[in-house]
Structures are given as structure tokens and as C-alpha cells.
Short mmCIF file of C-alpha atoms and ligand atoms in Angstrom, two decimals:
data_model
loop_
_atom_site.label_atom_id
_atom_site.label_comp_id
_atom_site.label_asym_id
_atom_site.label_seq_id
_atom_site.Cartn_x
_atom_site.Cartn_y
_atom_site.Cartn_z
CA MET A 12 114.40 60.86 199.20
CA LYS A 13 116.61 57.19 197.64
CA LYS A 14 118.91 59.27 195.14
CA ASN A 15 117.91 58.60 191.32
CA ILE A 16 120.68 56.98 190.12
CA LEU A 17 120.71 55.52 186.02
CA ARG A 18 123.50 53.66 184.16
CA PHE A 19 124.05 53.14 179.99
CA ALA A 20 125.34 49.98 179.48
CA PRO A 21 126.92 48.91 176.18
CA SER A 22 128.95 46.24 175.69
CA PRO A 23 132.19 47.70 174.13
CA THR A 24 132.06 45.03 170.82
CA GLY A 25 130.61 46.88 168.21
CA TYR A 26 129.23 50.91 167.69
CA LEU A 27 126.31 52.47 168.95
CA HIS A 28 123.37 52.05 167.08
CA LEU A 29 119.64 53.70 167.27
CA GLY A 30 118.61 51.15 168.95
CA ASN A 31 120.84 51.29 172.35
CA VAL A 32 121.39 55.31 171.89
CA ARG A 33 118.00 54.42 172.68
CA THR A 34 118.44 53.12 176.01
CA ALA A 35 120.97 56.23 176.60
CA ILE A 36 118.86 58.73 175.88
CA PHE A 37 116.09 57.50 178.33
CA ASN A 38 118.69 56.75 180.92
CA PHE A 39 120.15 60.16 180.24
CA LEU A 40 117.10 61.76 180.78
CA LEU A 41 115.46 59.97 183.67
CA ALA A 42 118.76 60.87 185.38
CA LYS A 43 118.47 64.69 184.54
CA LYS A 44 114.95 65.24 185.34
CA ASN A 45 115.23 64.13 188.83
CA ASN A 46 119.33 65.33 189.59
CA GLY A 47 120.40 62.32 189.46
CA GLU A 48 123.23 60.44 188.86
CA PHE A 49 124.22 59.40 185.21
CA ILE A 50 127.24 56.72 185.00
CA LEU A 51 128.12 54.67 181.89
CA ARG A 52 129.51 51.45 182.35
CA LEU A 53 130.51 49.47 180.34
CA ASP A 54 129.91 45.46 180.18
CA ASP A 55 133.67 44.36 178.96
CA THR A 56 133.70 41.05 180.86
CA ASP A 57 133.51 39.38 177.05
CA GLN A 58 138.00 40.51 176.64
CA GLU A 59 137.69 38.75 173.41
CA ARG A 60 134.70 40.35 171.85
CA SER A 61 135.00 44.24 173.28
CA ASN A 62 137.94 46.41 172.93
CA GLN A 63 139.25 50.27 173.54
CA HIS A 64 138.73 50.72 169.86
CA TYR A 65 135.32 50.69 170.47
CA ILE A 66 135.10 52.17 173.93
CA ASP A 67 136.30 55.35 172.67
CA GLN A 68 134.08 55.68 169.83
CA ILE A 69 131.14 55.01 172.31
CA LYS A 70 132.22 57.61 174.48
CA TYR A 71 133.00 60.12 171.23
CA ASP A 72 129.40 59.21 169.70
CA LEU A 73 127.32 59.75 173.37
CA GLU A 74 129.33 63.83 174.06
CA TRP A 75 128.68 64.09 170.67
CA LEU A 76 124.79 64.13 171.22
CA GLY A 77 125.31 65.88 174.99
CA ILE A 78 124.79 62.92 176.56
CA CYS A 79 127.68 63.77 179.42
CA TRP A 80 127.87 60.82 182.22
CA ASP A 81 129.13 61.76 185.83
CA ARG A 82 131.46 58.71 185.41
CA VAL A 83 132.38 55.41 184.22
CA GLU A 84 132.59 51.90 185.42
CA GLN A 85 134.24 48.88 183.33
CA GLN A 86 132.79 45.59 184.54
CA SER A 87 136.58 44.33 183.67
CA LYS A 88 138.42 46.13 186.75
CA ARG A 89 135.77 44.43 188.98
CA LEU A 90 136.30 41.25 188.49
CA ASP A 91 137.95 40.75 192.03
CA ARG A 92 134.82 41.82 193.42
CA TYR A 93 132.73 39.38 191.15
CA LYS A 94 134.42 36.37 192.29
CA ASP A 95 133.95 36.69 195.92
CA ILE A 96 130.13 37.95 195.85
CA LEU A 97 130.50 34.37 193.49
CA ASN A 98 132.31 32.06 196.27
CA CYS A 99 129.43 33.65 199.15
CA LEU A 100 126.87 31.85 196.60
CA ILE A 101 129.05 29.28 196.07
CA LYS A 102 128.94 28.67 199.94
CA ASN A 103 125.26 29.40 200.38
CA GLY A 104 124.59 26.05 197.67
CA ASN A 105 123.15 29.43 194.90
CA VAL A 106 125.50 28.20 192.31
CA TYR A 107 126.78 25.12 191.73
CA GLU A 108 129.56 23.49 189.53
CA CYS A 109 128.66 22.36 186.06
CA PHE A 110 131.35 20.07 184.08
CA GLU A 111 129.35 19.40 180.38
CA THR A 112 131.54 21.30 177.78
CA THR A 113 129.40 22.92 174.98
CA ILE A 114 129.23 19.81 172.20
CA GLU A 115 127.70 18.22 174.97
CA LEU A 116 124.93 21.02 175.85
CA ASP A 117 124.40 21.22 172.37
CA LEU A 118 123.65 17.96 172.08
CA LYS A 119 121.77 17.83 174.85
CA ARG A 120 119.20 20.53 173.66
CA LYS A 121 118.98 19.18 170.12
CA LYS A 122 117.71 16.13 171.59
CA GLN A 123 115.53 18.20 173.39
CA LEU A 124 114.02 20.49 170.60
CA ASN A 125 113.82 16.94 168.87
CA SER A 126 111.51 15.49 171.10
CA GLY A 127 109.34 18.71 171.61
CA GLN A 128 110.88 19.59 174.80
CA PRO A 129 111.65 23.16 175.78
CA PRO A 130 115.66 23.48 175.29
CA ILE A 131 116.15 24.06 179.51
CA TYR A 132 119.43 23.10 181.31
CA ASP A 133 118.09 19.52 183.04
CA ARG A 134 120.87 19.80 186.32
CA GLN A 135 122.50 17.01 185.04
CA SER A 136 125.47 18.57 187.53
CA LEU A 137 123.62 18.58 190.41
CA LYS A 138 123.37 15.32 190.81
CA LEU A 139 127.23 14.71 191.26
CA SER A 140 128.51 12.99 194.10
CA ASP A 141 131.71 15.39 195.29
CA ARG A 142 133.68 12.06 194.04
CA ASP A 143 132.83 12.48 190.37
CA LYS A 144 133.40 15.98 190.82
CA THR A 145 137.10 16.00 191.88
CA GLU A 146 137.77 13.43 189.52
CA LEU A 147 135.62 15.44 186.65
CA ARG A 148 137.91 18.76 187.65
CA LYS A 149 141.07 16.70 186.80
CA LYS A 150 139.72 16.02 183.42
CA VAL A 151 137.54 19.37 182.35
CA SER A 152 137.39 23.26 183.60
CA SER A 153 134.29 23.82 184.98
CA TYR A 154 131.61 26.43 185.15
CA PHE A 155 128.50 27.83 187.44
CA ARG A 156 125.22 27.90 186.95
CA PHE A 157 122.72 30.44 189.65
CA HIS A 158 120.14 27.62 190.62
CA LEU A 159 116.53 29.11 189.88
CA SER A 160 113.44 29.37 191.70
CA GLY A 161 111.45 27.99 189.40
CA ASN A 162 109.20 29.88 191.14
CA LYS A 163 107.24 32.88 189.06
CA VAL A 164 109.14 36.42 189.29
CA THR A 165 106.55 39.19 189.19
CA TRP A 166 107.07 43.31 189.03
CA LYS A 167 105.52 46.32 188.80
CA ASP A 168 108.03 47.36 185.33
CA LYS A 169 107.59 51.18 184.75
CA ILE A 170 107.01 50.89 180.64
CA ALA A 171 105.38 47.04 180.58
CA GLY A 172 102.98 47.03 183.55
CA ASP A 173 102.57 44.53 185.16
CA VAL A 174 105.13 41.26 184.48
CA GLU A 175 104.74 37.62 185.75
CA VAL A 176 107.91 35.79 184.17
CA GLN A 177 107.15 32.05 185.01
CA THR A 178 111.09 30.51 185.79
CA ASN A 179 111.10 26.55 185.59
CA VAL A 180 110.91 27.81 182.14
CA VAL A 181 114.07 29.39 182.36
CA SER A 182 117.80 27.39 182.01
CA ASP A 183 119.95 28.23 185.69
CA PRO A 184 122.13 31.25 183.94
CA ILE A 185 125.97 30.54 183.58
CA LEU A 186 126.97 33.41 185.69
CA ILE A 187 131.19 31.94 185.30
CA LYS A 188 132.17 30.57 182.09
CA ALA A 189 134.63 27.07 181.70
CA ASN A 190 137.73 29.71 180.78
CA GLY A 191 137.23 31.94 183.69
CA GLN A 192 134.49 34.32 181.90
CA PHE A 193 131.70 36.37 184.46
CA LEU A 194 128.58 36.26 182.14
CA TYR A 195 126.65 39.97 182.36
CA THR A 196 123.72 38.13 183.80
CA ILE A 197 125.75 38.11 187.25
CA ALA A 198 128.20 40.87 186.42
CA SER A 199 125.27 43.08 185.81
CA VAL A 200 123.39 42.61 189.82
CA ILE A 201 126.42 42.74 191.12
CA ASP A 202 127.16 46.51 189.44
CA ASP A 203 123.46 47.94 190.22
CA ILE A 204 123.43 46.91 193.91
CA ASP A 205 127.13 48.21 193.84
CA PHE A 206 126.38 51.79 192.70
CA LYS A 207 122.89 51.52 194.30
CA ILE A 208 121.07 52.10 190.86
CA SER A 209 117.79 53.12 191.54
CA GLU A 210 115.89 52.33 188.19
CA VAL A 211 117.09 49.91 185.12
CA VAL A 212 116.42 51.06 181.96
CA ARG A 213 116.63 48.81 178.68
CA GLY A 214 115.01 47.44 175.76
CA VAL A 215 112.34 44.85 176.09
CA ASP A 216 114.23 41.66 174.57
CA HIS A 217 115.56 41.77 178.69
CA LEU A 218 112.02 41.13 179.91
CA THR A 219 113.74 37.34 180.92
CA ASN A 220 116.73 38.19 181.88
CA THR A 221 114.96 40.88 184.73
CA ALA A 222 113.06 38.11 185.80
CA VAL A 223 116.83 36.30 186.33
CA GLN A 224 118.33 38.88 187.76
CA ILE A 225 115.84 39.66 190.27
CA GLU A 226 115.94 36.04 191.62
CA ILE A 227 119.97 37.30 191.99
CA PHE A 228 119.41 40.86 193.72
CA LYS A 229 116.77 38.85 196.34
CA THR A 230 119.00 36.08 197.01
CA LEU A 231 122.01 38.32 197.41
CA VAL A 232 120.52 41.85 198.94
CA GLY A 233 116.76 41.04 198.97
CA SER A 234 115.24 43.75 197.21
CA ASN A 235 115.71 44.72 193.40
CA PRO A 236 116.06 48.45 191.99
CA GLU A 237 113.42 49.42 189.50
CA PHE A 238 112.98 48.29 185.98
CA ALA A 239 111.50 50.04 183.12
CA HIS A 240 111.20 47.83 179.45
CA HIS A 241 111.14 49.66 176.39
CA SER A 242 110.18 48.78 173.24
CA LEU A 243 112.88 48.41 170.60
CA ILE A 244 112.63 49.89 167.07
CA VAL A 245 112.29 48.25 164.16
CA ASN A 246 113.16 49.35 160.41
CA SER A 247 110.62 49.62 157.88
CA SER A 248 110.45 45.92 156.90
CA GLY A 249 110.17 45.04 161.10
CA GLU A 250 113.30 44.35 161.82
CA ASN A 251 115.53 45.39 164.63
CA PHE A 252 117.93 47.46 164.73
CA SER A 253 121.34 45.76 166.17
CA LYS A 254 125.22 46.40 166.02
CA ARG A 255 125.39 43.87 163.68
CA ALA A 256 122.71 46.09 161.10
CA ASN A 257 125.54 48.42 161.10
CA SER A 258 123.86 50.47 158.80
CA LEU A 259 121.98 52.78 161.30
CA SER A 260 125.45 53.23 163.60
CA ILE A 261 125.63 56.81 165.03
CA LYS A 262 129.03 56.96 163.19
CA GLU A 263 127.78 56.31 160.45
CA LEU A 264 125.13 58.89 160.46
CA ARG A 265 127.09 61.59 161.80
CA GLU A 266 129.98 61.16 158.18
CA LYS A 267 126.47 61.45 156.74
CA GLY A 268 125.50 65.06 158.05
CA VAL A 269 123.10 63.85 160.07
CA GLU A 270 122.59 66.55 163.13
CA PRO A 271 122.30 65.24 166.85
CA GLY A 272 119.90 67.00 167.48
CA ALA A 273 117.59 65.02 164.62
CA ILE A 274 118.53 62.21 166.08
CA PHE A 275 117.51 62.34 169.93
CA SER A 276 114.61 64.89 168.73
CA ILE A 277 113.27 61.34 167.26
CA LEU A 278 114.22 58.75 169.41
CA VAL A 279 113.01 60.72 172.12
CA ASN A 280 109.69 61.63 170.39
CA LEU A 281 108.96 58.04 168.76
CA GLY A 282 106.42 55.52 169.95
CA ASN A 283 105.13 58.27 172.77
CA GLY A 284 102.28 59.30 170.57
CA LYS A 285 102.93 62.66 170.89
CA ARG A 286 103.62 65.44 168.10
CA MET A 287 107.91 65.59 166.93
CA GLU A 288 109.46 67.92 168.22
CA ILE A 289 112.90 69.28 167.50
CA LYS A 290 115.43 70.89 169.85
CA ASN A 291 119.39 71.03 169.99
CA ASP A 292 119.72 70.81 172.99
CA LEU A 293 118.87 68.08 175.11
CA PRO A 294 118.78 68.03 178.81
CA ASP A 295 115.75 70.32 176.81
CA PHE A 296 113.47 67.56 176.66
CA ALA A 297 113.84 65.75 180.68
CA LYS A 298 111.37 68.38 182.24
CA ASP A 299 109.14 66.30 180.19
CA PHE A 300 110.17 62.96 179.90
CA ASP A 301 107.76 60.56 181.09
CA LEU A 302 107.96 56.46 180.75
CA LYS A 303 104.21 56.43 181.04
CA ALA A 304 104.60 58.20 177.57
CA PHE A 305 105.86 54.32 176.07
CA ASN A 306 105.09 51.18 176.03
CA THR A 307 106.34 47.95 174.56
CA SER A 308 104.92 47.30 171.22
CA PRO A 309 108.06 47.77 168.49
CA THR A 310 108.31 51.44 167.46
CA LYS A 311 108.75 51.77 163.79
CA PHE A 312 111.84 54.29 162.24
CA ASN A 313 111.89 55.21 158.93
CA THR A 314 115.40 56.79 158.07
CA ASP A 315 113.90 59.11 155.68
CA ASP A 316 111.97 61.29 158.04
CA LEU A 317 115.70 61.10 160.07
CA TYR A 318 117.32 63.13 157.04
CA ALA A 319 114.03 65.02 156.98
CA LEU A 320 114.28 66.07 160.75
CA SER A 321 118.05 66.61 160.39
CA ARG A 322 117.90 69.64 157.82
CA VAL A 323 114.82 71.23 160.26
CA ALA A 324 117.10 70.94 163.34
CA LEU A 325 119.97 72.59 161.37
CA SER A 326 117.91 75.61 160.53
CA LYS A 327 117.25 75.70 163.92
CA LEU A 328 120.48 76.35 165.28
CA ASP A 329 121.49 79.12 166.89
CA ILE A 330 124.90 80.80 165.73
CA VAL A 331 126.35 79.69 168.99
CA ASP A 332 126.01 76.32 168.00
CA ILE A 333 127.48 76.52 164.56
CA SER A 334 129.99 79.27 165.00
CA ALA A 335 132.47 76.51 165.44
CA PHE A 336 132.63 75.06 162.95
CA MET A 337 131.87 77.83 160.30
CA SER A 338 135.40 78.84 161.63
CA GLU A 339 136.66 75.33 161.09
CA ILE A 340 135.88 76.08 156.99
CA GLY A 341 137.16 79.29 157.46
CA ILE A 342 134.79 81.90 157.98
CA PRO A 343 135.55 85.00 159.62
CA GLY A 344 133.84 85.50 163.31
CA GLU A 345 132.76 88.60 162.03
CA LYS A 346 130.90 87.42 159.05
CA GLN A 347 129.19 84.40 160.95
CA GLU A 348 125.88 86.25 162.68
CA ASN A 349 124.52 87.38 158.64
CA PHE A 350 126.12 84.11 156.57
CA TRP A 351 124.38 82.30 159.00
CA ASP A 352 121.34 84.30 158.77
CA MET A 353 121.56 83.80 154.91
CA ALA A 354 122.08 80.17 154.74
CA ARG A 355 120.29 78.92 157.98
CA ASP A 356 116.68 77.31 155.28
CA ASN A 357 119.63 76.62 152.43
CA VAL A 358 121.35 73.54 153.60
CA GLN A 359 120.57 69.96 154.62
CA LYS A 360 123.22 70.12 155.93
CA ARG A 361 126.25 71.57 157.31
CA SER A 362 128.84 70.49 155.15
CA GLU A 363 127.07 72.59 152.82
CA LEU A 364 128.00 74.97 154.40
CA ASN A 365 131.25 74.92 153.10
CA SER A 366 130.31 74.97 149.78
CA LEU A 367 128.34 77.76 149.77
CA TRP A 368 131.05 79.48 151.04
CA ASN A 369 133.37 78.48 148.76
CA LEU A 370 130.72 80.01 146.07
CA CYS A 371 131.36 83.51 148.17
CA GLN A 372 134.62 83.43 148.00
CA LYS A 373 136.05 81.96 144.22
CA GLY A 374 132.54 82.66 142.35
CA THR A 375 130.80 79.88 140.11
CA THR A 376 131.06 78.18 137.04
CA PRO A 377 127.80 81.00 135.88
CA LEU A 378 124.50 79.09 134.25
CA MET A 379 123.25 81.35 131.22
CA LEU A 380 120.40 80.99 128.45
CA SER A 381 122.60 82.27 125.25
CA GLU A 382 120.01 85.17 125.23
CA ASP A 383 120.56 86.80 128.23
CA LYS A 384 123.88 86.76 127.68
CA ASP A 385 124.21 91.09 126.58
CA PHE A 386 121.48 91.50 129.70
CA ILE A 387 124.08 90.15 131.99
CA ARG A 388 127.32 91.81 130.55
CA LEU A 389 125.66 95.31 131.00
CA ALA A 390 124.30 93.61 134.93
CA ILE A 391 128.10 92.38 135.31
CA SER A 392 129.52 95.80 134.40
CA LEU A 393 126.95 97.91 136.74
CA LEU A 394 128.28 95.30 140.17
CA PRO A 395 128.48 97.63 142.96
CA GLU A 396 132.20 97.56 144.69
CA HIS A 397 132.52 95.97 148.23
CA PRO A 398 131.58 95.90 150.85
CA ARG A 399 128.21 95.26 149.71
CA ASP A 400 124.99 95.11 152.91
CA GLU A 401 121.37 93.32 152.77
CA LYS A 402 120.49 96.89 150.31
CA SER A 403 122.84 96.21 148.02
CA TRP A 404 121.13 93.69 145.63
CA LYS A 405 118.23 96.33 145.89
CA LEU A 406 119.88 99.28 144.90
CA TRP A 407 121.76 96.98 141.92
CA THR A 408 119.03 95.44 140.70
CA ASP A 409 116.95 98.47 140.29
CA LYS A 410 119.27 99.93 138.21
CA VAL A 411 119.64 96.57 135.62
CA LYS A 412 116.50 97.05 135.93
CA GLU A 413 116.35 100.91 134.41
CA THR A 414 119.00 100.10 132.02
CA THR A 415 117.19 97.34 130.36
CA GLY A 416 113.67 97.44 131.18
CA ARG A 417 113.27 94.35 132.37
CA SER A 418 111.26 93.17 135.28
CA GLY A 419 110.22 90.08 137.93
CA LYS A 420 111.59 86.81 136.90
CA ASP A 421 113.02 88.25 133.76
CA LEU A 422 115.04 90.28 135.88
CA TYR A 423 116.14 88.47 138.77
CA MET A 424 116.85 84.83 137.55
CA PRO A 425 119.16 84.84 134.87
CA LEU A 426 121.16 87.49 137.18
CA ARG A 427 120.35 85.00 140.51
CA MET A 428 121.54 81.86 137.89
CA TYR A 429 124.49 83.58 136.23
CA LEU A 430 125.99 84.86 139.85
CA THR A 431 124.89 81.11 141.87
CA GLY A 432 124.96 78.00 139.18
CA SER A 433 121.91 77.84 140.22
CA LYS A 434 117.97 78.87 139.91
CA LYS A 435 118.00 77.96 143.12
CA GLY A 436 118.93 79.26 146.85
CA PRO A 437 119.59 81.52 149.46
CA ASP A 438 117.79 85.19 149.19
CA MET A 439 119.71 87.33 147.00
CA HIS A 440 119.36 90.40 149.39
CA LYS A 441 121.56 88.30 151.88
CA LEU A 442 123.17 86.40 149.94
CA PHE A 443 124.70 89.21 147.62
CA PRO A 444 126.73 91.01 150.04
CA PHE A 445 129.01 87.56 150.29
CA LEU A 446 129.51 87.03 147.00
CA GLU A 447 133.29 88.49 146.21
CA LYS A 448 133.51 86.91 142.71
CA ALA A 449 131.59 87.67 139.83
CA LYS A 450 132.82 86.38 136.24
CA LYS A 451 133.12 89.05 133.64
CA LEU A 452 131.72 88.75 130.12
N1 LIG B 527 125.37 45.28 177.84
C1 LIG B 527 123.69 44.62 178.01
C2 LIG B 527 123.46 45.41 177.10
O1 LIG B 527 123.08 45.80 176.13
C3 LIG B 527 123.42 45.57 179.28
C4 LIG B 527 122.27 44.72 179.60
C5 LIG B 527 121.36 46.03 180.71
O2 LIG B 527 120.78 47.55 180.21
O3 LIG B 527 121.75 45.46 181.96
O4 LIG B 527 122.41 44.79 176.49
#
């Protein structure tokens, strides 16, 4: 049986955002589901816009989300391979040399648009004689285009269904620019062939690309991988998420305290018509992941949902998943389990564990109504010493009740307010053993 090999191919020219992470997740889950391989491919042939900072950040973000790759490939390290293939294509007449400058091409496009024609490259360079070309080479750097057949390209897309693209309405794609830069169109095809990619899963914005690339695949090896094009996610105003709309970069969401589990749970579930399920371990979604559940129409994404889900994802974390963070903020190992049990349903984000731990260690500015002053003074004088356990709160409040005659809300609320500085918070039975400091009155 053919091995499942999938890839996620970001260009390191910006931070990962929700849109491209969704693509990464789909590819990763399909690889996991079928015991396949998952390659992180860095599409960095554009040396001017790509940089190491973004490569590092992409890797960091993916790992943070639990998307682990089997190996990394980098296009900038494969330029010799692309050159060899390009030369073959030139020799076989599939690729032709062109000489127009960017300005000339722009002008042509504008003219076509003004006269109501589609802005398709007119193949003027194909008409040049060998002598013309020799002369032109002395003046300008040439670039190369792939000669499309102009036929209809069809394929069975694993999400979009039967797709047809007429390649006579598409310009012959540029494969290498005049400055020597290989373009994604050819580099990606060569990589997909060399790495034996079985399935290419990417956004529906790549449909035309796919038709063009299928022609290149067919020319080079006579066959192509399977394709699946998923919908793009849009915000509430219907705009796509993109690198430029930096507001929803993974980096920024992490800095805002959003849980990775909330991000991947929402991205896996969005647009599949099923009930939202929150899991904190990405591979847990692999078994039931099925491209058939998705479609290509824009998928609405609401950031407020993400924050709400983040709270749920956080509360569902097992102690082993949060223990490293608790150690980092100084909560001793032996206290972590009980602390997490007390805190898990009362924090919106991890950083709030820090404030809660501080409250326990250092106490807080008490909240007290003036009419409760005597009551509090008496209650505080009855506070039990440490160590306390989950029974201590009841024992103490029973004693306070007996002494003061207060009960119910009149008894408990002033005590909570005084000890925690707030009217709301964790179950006092669980919190009380951790409260090391209470201000004397
Ligand atoms: N670098 C391309 C992109 O980010 C990859 C597309 C593909 O998956 O082939 O759009």
C-alpha cells in the first residue's frame, strides 16, 4: 500500500495565523490517522522576504500546538535540484524564455484590462527568433514560463469534489524570475514528487494553482498526488485571515493566554457540522478526522468563541499537563494536585493561577463592609493554625457561627470577601487550606 506522506508548507515571511495553522492541522491529523509521515516544508525561495526569525517562530508555534513533524525540508537548500529539472523542461520545450520587464508586463496587463480582455500573458516571447533572443539577452535578464496546454484540467478533489479548470484562461506561470528566484509553483511540484507526497491538503485559494501544477506534474512524472482544498476561515465581517491581518497570529493568541487546545479544537471542528468537542491533545482528533465532513464555502470564525473555549480547555487539563507551569510559578509539587483541583474551574487563563497562588501566599487587601468589622475581628481571632485540610473551613465557620449567631450568606460572604478580597472565587473548602496569610484586625 502507498504510504501516506503529507506536508505543511508555510513561507517563512510572517507569523503563523489561524488560517494556515488550520491547514497544518488537517495535514498533521491525516498523517497521524494513517500512520503516515508529516513533513514541515519551508517555502523560502523568496530570500528577500523569508528569514530565520520566522522559521524559528513557525517551529515554536507548531510545537506549542502539538504539531510535530517527522522531518524538515527547506526549499532554499534544493535550488540545484530545481535548476536541473528546469533545464530538462527547457530542453523538452515545456518551458520558454521570456524577456519582458516587470514594467512592460504591467503595461500589457493594463492595456488588456482597459480593452475588456482578461490579463493573460500573450506569449509574445514565444515568437522571438534565436537571433532576437541572443540580442535581448545582452540587454535584459530573461525569465522562464511553463507552457500550459490550454486544455481542461480535471481532478477529483477530496473536499471540493469534481473540479475543472480551463488552463487557457490562466497565464503561463513564471517558474524562475529574472533575478534567478525559483517560484513556489515549480519548487512545490518538484518537492511533492521527490518527497513522494501522497496527498496535498491546502486552502481553496489554491485551486487554480493546482490545475497549473497538475500540468507540471503530468509533464514531469505522468501523475500527481491527490488533492483536497478546504474552505478558508473568515472573521465576522467575512474577511480572510492572512499574515497581514496579524491580529490573530498564533503568537499573539498565546501571549493573550489562549490555550493551544482551544485553538486546535476549534480549528478541527469548525465547518464540519459536528458538535464542538474540546480536547487538549491534538492527536486525539486523528482517529475520527475525515475530510468528507468539510466543504469549501467560507467558514466563519468568531474570536469570542475562542476565548470561551480556552477557559474550557484549561479546566480540562490534567495535572500532568499543567504541573510544569505550576512549578514555574513556584507551587511546590506536593501541593499541585489539590491546588489544581481548587483552581481549575476558576481561572480564565494560566496566568491567573499566578494571582491565585499569590493570594494564598501573601494574602490580599481585604474587602469588608463597615457593619461586618466586629464580626470579622472575632472570626479572625478564631482562625485555625496551619496545616489545614478540606475540613478546616467547615470547622472554623461552624465555630464562628456558634459564637456570632450568623448563618448562611451573612456568615460566609463577609469571610470570603475579607480573606480573598472578592465576592466570587473558588470553593472555600478547597481554597482555605492554601490561605497562608490573613490580615489581623
Ligand atoms: N507556501 C505555500 C502557501 O503557504 C504552500 C501551498 C501548498 O501547500 O502547496 O500558500
